[in-house]
Amino acid sequence: SQTIHQWPATLVQPVGSPLSLECTVEGTSNPNLYWYRQAAGRGLQLLFYSVGIGQISSEVPQNLSASRPQDRQFILSSKKLLLSDSGFYLCAWSAGTSNQPQHFGDGTRLSIL
Amino acid sequence: AQSVTQLGSHVSVSEGALVLLRCNYSSSVPPYLFWYVQYPNQGLQLLLKYTTGATLVKGINGFEAEFKKSETSFHLTKPSAHMSDAAEYFCAVSRNSGGSNYKLTFGKGTLLTVNP
């Protein structure tokens, strides 16, 4: 069966520090991969998605970037964190057809001080 | 463009009472619809999905939803609420953003509180 892993579960970082969040998927090949941010009371905001290695699409211009160095690895990064980057970050994967749901990781709670 | 509206950001029910969480969608093509549940500090878990076929869909934890095309609705119900159902619920519709990539458009979520 397929599983998705995200780490770390929680992270506290100072303003201006770099960021790297990692997501890996097991048990499937060539998944679509997604990064979301969930701010308190504001629902889910799609940040990036990828349909293949090295293919990244950005939904919202911001202080973050994403990379997909391997088929089942998706990384969210920042060179200098802002206070506004605080939130709950979720990674998800799906098969590449419209009738398949997205499956989510357990998330990373990021607090910027 | 597709959109999802969840009526009621907060719903409160008594334990044992009917749960009804409302979701309306707009879509220019036949939709694929999903309900997710999120417990505090956890990711989203798929409750159920509608793709084609039977319009009444049964999911996990005793939940079900009915696709009504004429009403553009996909409301989530459970006959008898349990304390463990307290969580946030998200309705979503699938949309094609080109090629093999399909994105989900989410509603803003409904927080369900279950009172003893």
PDB file of C-alpha atoms in Angstrom:
ATOM      1  CA  SER A   1       0.000   0.000   0.000  1.00  0.00           C
ATOM      2  CA  GLN A   2       1.025   3.593  -0.474  1.00  0.00           C
ATOM      3  CA  THR A   3       2.297   5.770   2.331  1.00  0.00           C
ATOM      4  CA  ILE A   4       3.435   9.353   2.559  1.00  0.00           C
ATOM      5  CA  HIS A   5       5.934  10.697   5.054  1.00  0.00           C
ATOM      6  CA  GLN A   6       6.576  14.274   6.088  1.00  0.00           C
ATOM      7  CA  TRP A   7       9.199  15.591   8.449  1.00  0.00           C
ATOM      8  CA  PRO A   8       9.751  17.194  10.772  1.00  0.00           C
ATOM      9  CA  ALA A   9       6.387  17.207  12.538  1.00  0.00           C
ATOM     10  CA  THR A  10       7.082  20.539  14.229  1.00  0.00           C
ATOM     11  CA  LEU A  11       9.664  23.212  13.605  1.00  0.00           C
ATOM     12  CA  VAL A  12      10.471  26.506  15.274  1.00  0.00           C
ATOM     13  CA  GLN A  13      12.692  28.812  13.249  1.00  0.00           C
ATOM     14  CA  PRO A  14      13.890  32.415  13.629  1.00  0.00           C
ATOM     15  CA  VAL A  15      13.029  35.037  11.047  1.00  0.00           C
ATOM     16  CA  GLY A  16      15.591  35.076   8.265  1.00  0.00           C
ATOM     17  CA  SER A  17      16.688  31.470   8.680  1.00  0.00           C
ATOM     18  CA  PRO A  18      16.502  28.893   5.870  1.00  0.00           C
ATOM     19  CA  LEU A  19      13.916  26.148   5.596  1.00  0.00           C
ATOM     20  CA  SER A  20      13.798  22.647   4.206  1.00  0.00           C
ATOM     21  CA  LEU A  21      10.765  20.396   4.579  1.00  0.00           C
ATOM     22  CA  GLU A  22      10.817  16.970   3.041  1.00  0.00           C
ATOM     23  CA  CYS A  23       8.085  14.677   1.802  1.00  0.00           C
ATOM     24  CA  THR A  24       8.470  11.167   0.439  1.00  0.00           C
ATOM     25  CA  VAL A  25       5.965   8.716  -0.972  1.00  0.00           C
ATOM     26  CA  GLU A  26       6.246   4.941  -0.925  1.00  0.00           C
ATOM     27  CA  GLY A  27       4.399   2.246  -2.824  1.00  0.00           C
ATOM     28  CA  THR A  28       3.647   4.115  -6.034  1.00  0.00           C
ATOM     29  CA  SER A  29       5.524   5.516  -8.995  1.00  0.00           C
ATOM     30  CA  ASN A  30       5.232   8.799 -10.884  1.00  0.00           C
ATOM     31  CA  PRO A  31       2.760  10.379  -8.472  1.00  0.00           C
ATOM     32  CA  ASN A  32       1.536  13.942  -8.713  1.00  0.00           C
ATOM     33  CA  LEU A  33       2.881  15.770  -5.663  1.00  0.00           C
ATOM     34  CA  TYR A  34       1.524  18.842  -3.891  1.00  0.00           C
ATOM     35  CA  TRP A  35       2.514  21.286  -1.146  1.00  0.00           C
ATOM     36  CA  TYR A  36      -0.233  23.118   0.736  1.00  0.00           C
ATOM     37  CA  ARG A  37      -0.185  25.659   3.527  1.00  0.00           C
ATOM     38  CA  GLN A  38      -2.974  25.878   6.041  1.00  0.00           C
ATOM     39  CA  ALA A  39      -3.142  29.046   8.076  1.00  0.00           C
ATOM     40  CA  ALA A  40      -5.476  29.223  11.046  1.00  0.00           C
ATOM     41  CA  GLY A  41      -9.070  29.642   9.872  1.00  0.00           C
ATOM     42  CA  ARG A  42      -8.095  30.114   6.246  1.00  0.00           C
ATOM     43  CA  GLY A  43      -8.490  26.692   4.652  1.00  0.00           C
ATOM     44  CA  LEU A  44      -5.928  25.089   2.381  1.00  0.00           C
ATOM     45  CA  GLN A  45      -3.781  27.082  -0.003  1.00  0.00           C
ATOM     46  CA  LEU A  46      -2.022  25.180  -2.786  1.00  0.00           C
ATOM     47  CA  LEU A  47       1.590  26.348  -2.990  1.00  0.00           C
ATOM     48  CA  PHE A  48       3.273  24.051  -5.509  1.00  0.00           C
ATOM     49  CA  TYR A  49       2.543  20.959  -7.527  1.00  0.00           C
ATOM     50  CA  SER A  50       4.647  18.601  -9.593  1.00  0.00           C
ATOM     51  CA  VAL A  51       3.772  16.023 -12.252  1.00  0.00           C
ATOM     52  CA  GLY A  52       7.320  14.664 -12.610  1.00  0.00           C
ATOM     53  CA  ILE A  53      10.980  14.941 -11.645  1.00  0.00           C
ATOM     54  CA  GLY A  54      12.189  18.498 -11.987  1.00  0.00           C
ATOM     55  CA  GLN A  55       8.728  19.767 -12.995  1.00  0.00           C
ATOM     56  CA  ILE A  56       7.437  22.344 -10.524  1.00  0.00           C
ATOM     57  CA  SER A  57       4.493  24.677 -10.901  1.00  0.00           C
ATOM     58  CA  SER A  58       3.947  27.523  -8.488  1.00  0.00           C
ATOM     59  CA  GLU A  59       0.462  28.617  -7.574  1.00  0.00           C
ATOM     60  CA  VAL A  60       1.236  31.676  -5.513  1.00  0.00           C
ATOM     61  CA  PRO A  61       4.302  33.935  -5.768  1.00  0.00           C
ATOM     62  CA  GLN A  62       5.983  33.957  -2.399  1.00  0.00           C
ATOM     63  CA  ASN A  63       9.071  33.448  -0.359  1.00  0.00           C
ATOM     64  CA  LEU A  64       9.111  29.687  -0.854  1.00  0.00           C
ATOM     65  CA  SER A  65      10.352  27.290  -3.530  1.00  0.00           C
ATOM     66  CA  ALA A  66       9.936  23.593  -4.218  1.00  0.00           C
ATOM     67  CA  SER A  67      12.029  20.896  -5.835  1.00  0.00           C
ATOM     68  CA  ARG A  68      11.520  17.306  -6.894  1.00  0.00           C
ATOM     69  CA  PRO A  69      14.945  15.677  -7.156  1.00  0.00           C
ATOM     70  CA  GLN A  70      13.560  12.149  -7.264  1.00  0.00           C
ATOM     71  CA  ASP A  71      10.309  10.593  -8.414  1.00  0.00           C
ATOM     72  CA  ARG A  72       8.858  10.227  -4.929  1.00  0.00           C
ATOM     73  CA  GLN A  73      10.588  13.077  -3.106  1.00  0.00           C
ATOM     74  CA  PHE A  74       9.246  16.603  -2.813  1.00  0.00           C
ATOM     75  CA  ILE A  75      11.065  19.353  -0.935  1.00  0.00           C
ATOM     76  CA  LEU A  76       9.802  22.738   0.208  1.00  0.00           C
ATOM     77  CA  SER A  77      12.473  25.366   0.827  1.00  0.00           C
ATOM     78  CA  SER A  78      13.123  28.946   1.701  1.00  0.00           C
ATOM     79  CA  LYS A  79      16.347  30.928   1.835  1.00  0.00           C
ATOM     80  CA  LYS A  80      15.062  33.441   4.419  1.00  0.00           C
ATOM     81  CA  LEU A  81      11.896  32.839   6.383  1.00  0.00           C
ATOM     82  CA  LEU A  82       9.378  35.580   7.081  1.00  0.00           C
ATOM     83  CA  LEU A  83       6.928  35.794   9.966  1.00  0.00           C
ATOM     84  CA  SER A  84       4.140  35.272   7.457  1.00  0.00           C
ATOM     85  CA  ASP A  85       5.540  31.831   6.574  1.00  0.00           C
ATOM     86  CA  SER A  86       4.177  30.415   9.812  1.00  0.00           C
ATOM     87  CA  GLY A  87       1.530  27.759   9.344  1.00  0.00           C
ATOM     88  CA  PHE A  88       0.747  24.110   8.914  1.00  0.00           C
ATOM     89  CA  TYR A  89       2.355  22.647   5.796  1.00  0.00           C
ATOM     90  CA  LEU A  90       0.871  19.599   4.148  1.00  0.00           C
ATOM     91  CA  CYS A  91       2.266  17.393   1.431  1.00  0.00           C
ATOM     92  CA  ALA A  92      -0.037  15.256  -0.696  1.00  0.00           C
ATOM     93  CA  TRP A  93       0.181  12.821  -3.574  1.00  0.00           C
ATOM     94  CA  SER A  94      -2.264  11.533  -6.148  1.00  0.00           C
ATOM     95  CA  ALA A  95      -2.356   9.339  -9.218  1.00  0.00           C
ATOM     96  CA  GLY A  96      -2.495  11.348 -12.428  1.00  0.00           C
ATOM     97  CA  THR A  97      -6.209  10.987 -13.146  1.00  0.00           C
ATOM     98  CA  SER A  98      -9.077  13.239 -12.156  1.00  0.00           C
ATOM     99  CA  ASN A  99     -11.137  10.645 -10.323  1.00  0.00           C
ATOM    100  CA  GLN A 100      -8.381   9.825  -7.853  1.00  0.00           C
ATOM    101  CA  PRO A 101      -8.207  11.622  -4.530  1.00  0.00           C
ATOM    102  CA  GLN A 102      -5.180  13.271  -3.012  1.00  0.00           C
ATOM    103  CA  HIS A 103      -3.621  11.567  -0.007  1.00  0.00           C
ATOM    104  CA  PHE A 104      -2.089  13.726   2.658  1.00  0.00           C
ATOM    105  CA  GLY A 105       0.841  13.455   5.007  1.00  0.00           C
ATOM    106  CA  ASP A 106       0.601  14.309   8.680  1.00  0.00           C
ATOM    107  CA  GLY A 107       1.886  17.832   8.183  1.00  0.00           C
ATOM    108  CA  THR A 108       4.584  20.075   9.610  1.00  0.00           C
ATOM    109  CA  ARG A 109       3.710  22.808  12.090  1.00  0.00           C
ATOM    110  CA  LEU A 110       6.081  25.704  11.356  1.00  0.00           C
ATOM    111  CA  SER A 111       6.421  28.566  13.825  1.00  0.00           C
ATOM    112  CA  ILE A 112       8.525  31.586  12.992  1.00  0.00           C
ATOM    113  CA  LEU A 113       9.866  33.652  15.885  1.00  0.00           C
TER     114      LEU A 113
ATOM    115  CA  ALA B   1     -13.685  27.768 -13.083  1.00  0.00           C
ATOM    116  CA  GLN B   2     -14.684  25.490 -10.257  1.00  0.00           C
ATOM    117  CA  SER B   3     -15.561  26.481  -6.729  1.00  0.00           C
ATOM    118  CA  VAL B   4     -16.807  24.902  -3.536  1.00  0.00           C
ATOM    119  CA  THR B   5     -18.982  26.506  -0.894  1.00  0.00           C
ATOM    120  CA  GLN B   6     -19.426  24.970   2.521  1.00  0.00           C
ATOM    121  CA  LEU B   7     -22.356  26.527   4.315  1.00  0.00           C
ATOM    122  CA  GLY B   8     -21.599  27.023   7.977  1.00  0.00           C
ATOM    123  CA  SER B   9     -18.049  27.343   9.196  1.00  0.00           C
ATOM    124  CA  HIS B  10     -19.098  25.792  12.510  1.00  0.00           C
ATOM    125  CA  VAL B  11     -21.760  23.166  13.176  1.00  0.00           C
ATOM    126  CA  SER B  12     -22.629  21.937  16.655  1.00  0.00           C
ATOM    127  CA  VAL B  13     -24.671  18.792  17.346  1.00  0.00           C
ATOM    128  CA  SER B  14     -25.480  16.624  20.324  1.00  0.00           C
ATOM    129  CA  GLU B  15     -24.100  13.123  20.604  1.00  0.00           C
ATOM    130  CA  GLY B  16     -26.516  10.758  18.853  1.00  0.00           C
ATOM    131  CA  ALA B  17     -28.033  13.482  16.671  1.00  0.00           C
ATOM    132  CA  LEU B  18     -27.973  13.680  12.893  1.00  0.00           C
ATOM    133  CA  VAL B  19     -24.907  15.277  11.335  1.00  0.00           C
ATOM    134  CA  LEU B  20     -25.478  17.328   8.173  1.00  0.00           C
ATOM    135  CA  LEU B  21     -22.595  19.252   6.619  1.00  0.00           C
ATOM    136  CA  ARG B  22     -23.460  21.182   3.483  1.00  0.00           C
ATOM    137  CA  CYS B  23     -21.402  21.490   0.322  1.00  0.00           C
ATOM    138  CA  ASN B  24     -22.322  23.146  -2.958  1.00  0.00           C
ATOM    139  CA  TYR B  25     -20.066  23.226  -5.956  1.00  0.00           C
ATOM    140  CA  SER B  26     -19.827  24.894  -9.314  1.00  0.00           C
ATOM    141  CA  SER B  27     -18.226  23.087 -12.202  1.00  0.00           C
ATOM    142  CA  SER B  28     -18.341  23.427 -15.964  1.00  0.00           C
ATOM    143  CA  VAL B  29     -17.784  19.699 -16.411  1.00  0.00           C
ATOM    144  CA  PRO B  30     -19.093  16.627 -14.560  1.00  0.00           C
ATOM    145  CA  PRO B  31     -17.413  16.890 -11.200  1.00  0.00           C
ATOM    146  CA  TYR B  32     -15.459  14.491  -9.105  1.00  0.00           C
ATOM    147  CA  LEU B  33     -16.221  15.279  -5.486  1.00  0.00           C
ATOM    148  CA  PHE B  34     -14.516  14.414  -2.217  1.00  0.00           C
ATOM    149  CA  TRP B  35     -15.003  14.837   1.509  1.00  0.00           C
ATOM    150  CA  TYR B  36     -12.023  14.924   3.852  1.00  0.00           C
ATOM    151  CA  VAL B  37     -11.784  15.016   7.647  1.00  0.00           C
ATOM    152  CA  GLN B  38      -8.990  16.672   9.612  1.00  0.00           C
ATOM    153  CA  TYR B  39      -8.335  16.059  13.289  1.00  0.00           C
ATOM    154  CA  PRO B  40      -6.248  18.604  15.210  1.00  0.00           C
ATOM    155  CA  ASN B  41      -2.621  18.747  14.121  1.00  0.00           C
ATOM    156  CA  GLN B  42      -3.074  15.991  11.579  1.00  0.00           C
ATOM    157  CA  GLY B  43      -3.298  15.779   7.809  1.00  0.00           C
ATOM    158  CA  LEU B  44      -6.496  15.351   5.844  1.00  0.00           C
ATOM    159  CA  GLN B  45      -8.043  11.895   5.654  1.00  0.00           C
ATOM    160  CA  LEU B  46     -10.320  10.887   2.812  1.00  0.00           C
ATOM    161  CA  LEU B  47     -13.856  10.125   3.986  1.00  0.00           C
ATOM    162  CA  LEU B  48     -15.489   9.366   0.663  1.00  0.00           C
ATOM    163  CA  LYS B  49     -15.533  10.254  -3.008  1.00  0.00           C
ATOM    164  CA  TYR B  50     -17.996  10.510  -5.861  1.00  0.00           C
ATOM    165  CA  THR B  51     -16.780   9.859  -9.384  1.00  0.00           C
ATOM    166  CA  THR B  52     -19.497   8.190 -11.446  1.00  0.00           C
ATOM    167  CA  GLY B  53     -22.328   5.736 -10.882  1.00  0.00           C
ATOM    168  CA  ALA B  54     -24.379   5.577  -7.716  1.00  0.00           C
ATOM    169  CA  THR B  55     -25.125   9.039  -6.404  1.00  0.00           C
ATOM    170  CA  LEU B  56     -25.288   7.939  -2.779  1.00  0.00           C
ATOM    171  CA  VAL B  57     -21.754   7.290  -1.641  1.00  0.00           C
ATOM    172  CA  LYS B  58     -20.824   5.559   1.579  1.00  0.00           C
ATOM    173  CA  GLY B  59     -17.571   6.311   3.318  1.00  0.00           C
ATOM    174  CA  ILE B  60     -15.664   5.491   6.443  1.00  0.00           C
ATOM    175  CA  ASN B  61     -16.862   6.028  10.019  1.00  0.00           C
ATOM    176  CA  GLY B  62     -20.540   5.755   9.029  1.00  0.00           C
ATOM    177  CA  PHE B  63     -20.593   8.870   6.850  1.00  0.00           C
ATOM    178  CA  GLU B  64     -22.297   9.116   3.500  1.00  0.00           C
ATOM    179  CA  ALA B  65     -22.938  11.799   0.909  1.00  0.00           C
ATOM    180  CA  GLU B  66     -25.388  12.202  -1.928  1.00  0.00           C
ATOM    181  CA  PHE B  67     -24.501  13.801  -5.239  1.00  0.00           C
ATOM    182  CA  LYS B  68     -27.425  15.894  -6.501  1.00  0.00           C
ATOM    183  CA  LYS B  69     -26.641  17.317  -9.903  1.00  0.00           C
ATOM    184  CA  SER B  70     -29.808  19.417 -10.095  1.00  0.00           C
ATOM    185  CA  GLU B  71     -28.906  21.119  -6.818  1.00  0.00           C
ATOM    186  CA  THR B  72     -25.119  21.104  -7.421  1.00  0.00           C
ATOM    187  CA  SER B  73     -24.771  19.701  -3.930  1.00  0.00           C
ATOM    188  CA  PHE B  74     -22.783  17.012  -2.180  1.00  0.00           C
ATOM    189  CA  HIS B  75     -23.890  17.157   1.446  1.00  0.00           C
ATOM    190  CA  LEU B  76     -22.286  14.916   4.055  1.00  0.00           C
ATOM    191  CA  THR B  77     -24.449  13.104   6.592  1.00  0.00           C
ATOM    192  CA  LYS B  78     -24.202  10.691   9.471  1.00  0.00           C
ATOM    193  CA  PRO B  79     -27.321   9.389  11.250  1.00  0.00           C
ATOM    194  CA  SER B  80     -25.886   9.480  14.750  1.00  0.00           C
ATOM    195  CA  ALA B  81     -22.987  11.659  15.862  1.00  0.00           C
ATOM    196  CA  HIS B  82     -20.251  10.295  18.054  1.00  0.00           C
ATOM    197  CA  MET B  83     -17.857  12.294  20.172  1.00  0.00           C
ATOM    198  CA  SER B  84     -15.006  11.062  18.002  1.00  0.00           C
ATOM    199  CA  ASP B  85     -16.565  12.799  14.965  1.00  0.00           C
ATOM    200  CA  ALA B  86     -15.502  16.189  16.303  1.00  0.00           C
ATOM    201  CA  ALA B  87     -13.115  17.513  13.661  1.00  0.00           C
ATOM    202  CA  GLU B  88     -12.928  19.821  10.670  1.00  0.00           C
ATOM    203  CA  TYR B  89     -14.468  18.647   7.417  1.00  0.00           C
ATOM    204  CA  PHE B  90     -13.515  19.761   3.927  1.00  0.00           C
ATOM    205  CA  CYS B  91     -15.400  19.320   0.686  1.00  0.00           C
ATOM    206  CA  ALA B  92     -13.380  19.366  -2.544  1.00  0.00           C
ATOM    207  CA  VAL B  93     -13.916  19.193  -6.295  1.00  0.00           C
ATOM    208  CA  SER B  94     -11.343  17.939  -8.770  1.00  0.00           C
ATOM    209  CA  ARG B  95     -10.297  20.083 -11.710  1.00  0.00           C
ATOM    210  CA  ASN B  96      -7.903  19.538 -14.577  1.00  0.00           C
ATOM    211  CA  SER B  97      -5.086  22.079 -14.752  1.00  0.00           C
ATOM    212  CA  GLY B  98      -3.550  20.649 -17.901  1.00  0.00           C
ATOM    213  CA  GLY B  99      -2.199  17.288 -19.021  1.00  0.00           C
ATOM    214  CA  SER B 100      -2.242  14.691 -16.296  1.00  0.00           C
ATOM    215  CA  ASN B 101      -2.353  17.155 -13.460  1.00  0.00           C
ATOM    216  CA  TYR B 102      -5.517  17.398 -11.474  1.00  0.00           C
ATOM    217  CA  LYS B 103      -5.905  19.856  -8.645  1.00  0.00           C
ATOM    218  CA  LEU B 104      -8.453  19.942  -5.898  1.00  0.00           C
ATOM    219  CA  THR B 105     -10.455  23.033  -5.098  1.00  0.00           C
ATOM    220  CA  PHE B 106     -11.310  22.949  -1.402  1.00  0.00           C
ATOM    221  CA  GLY B 107     -14.067  24.577   0.535  1.00  0.00           C
ATOM    222  CA  LYS B 108     -13.099  26.624   3.561  1.00  0.00           C
ATOM    223  CA  GLY B 109     -14.036  23.822   5.932  1.00  0.00           C
ATOM    224  CA  THR B 110     -16.702  23.187   8.560  1.00  0.00           C
ATOM    225  CA  LEU B 111     -15.723  22.623  12.159  1.00  0.00           C
ATOM    226  CA  LEU B 112     -17.982  20.004  13.741  1.00  0.00           C
ATOM    227  CA  THR B 113     -18.463  20.085  17.496  1.00  0.00           C
ATOM    228  CA  VAL B 114     -20.224  17.190  19.242  1.00  0.00           C
ATOM    229  CA  ASN B 115     -21.752  17.916  22.628  1.00  0.00           C
ATOM    230  CA  PRO B 116     -22.264  15.177  25.225  1.00  0.00           C
TER     231      PRO B 116
END
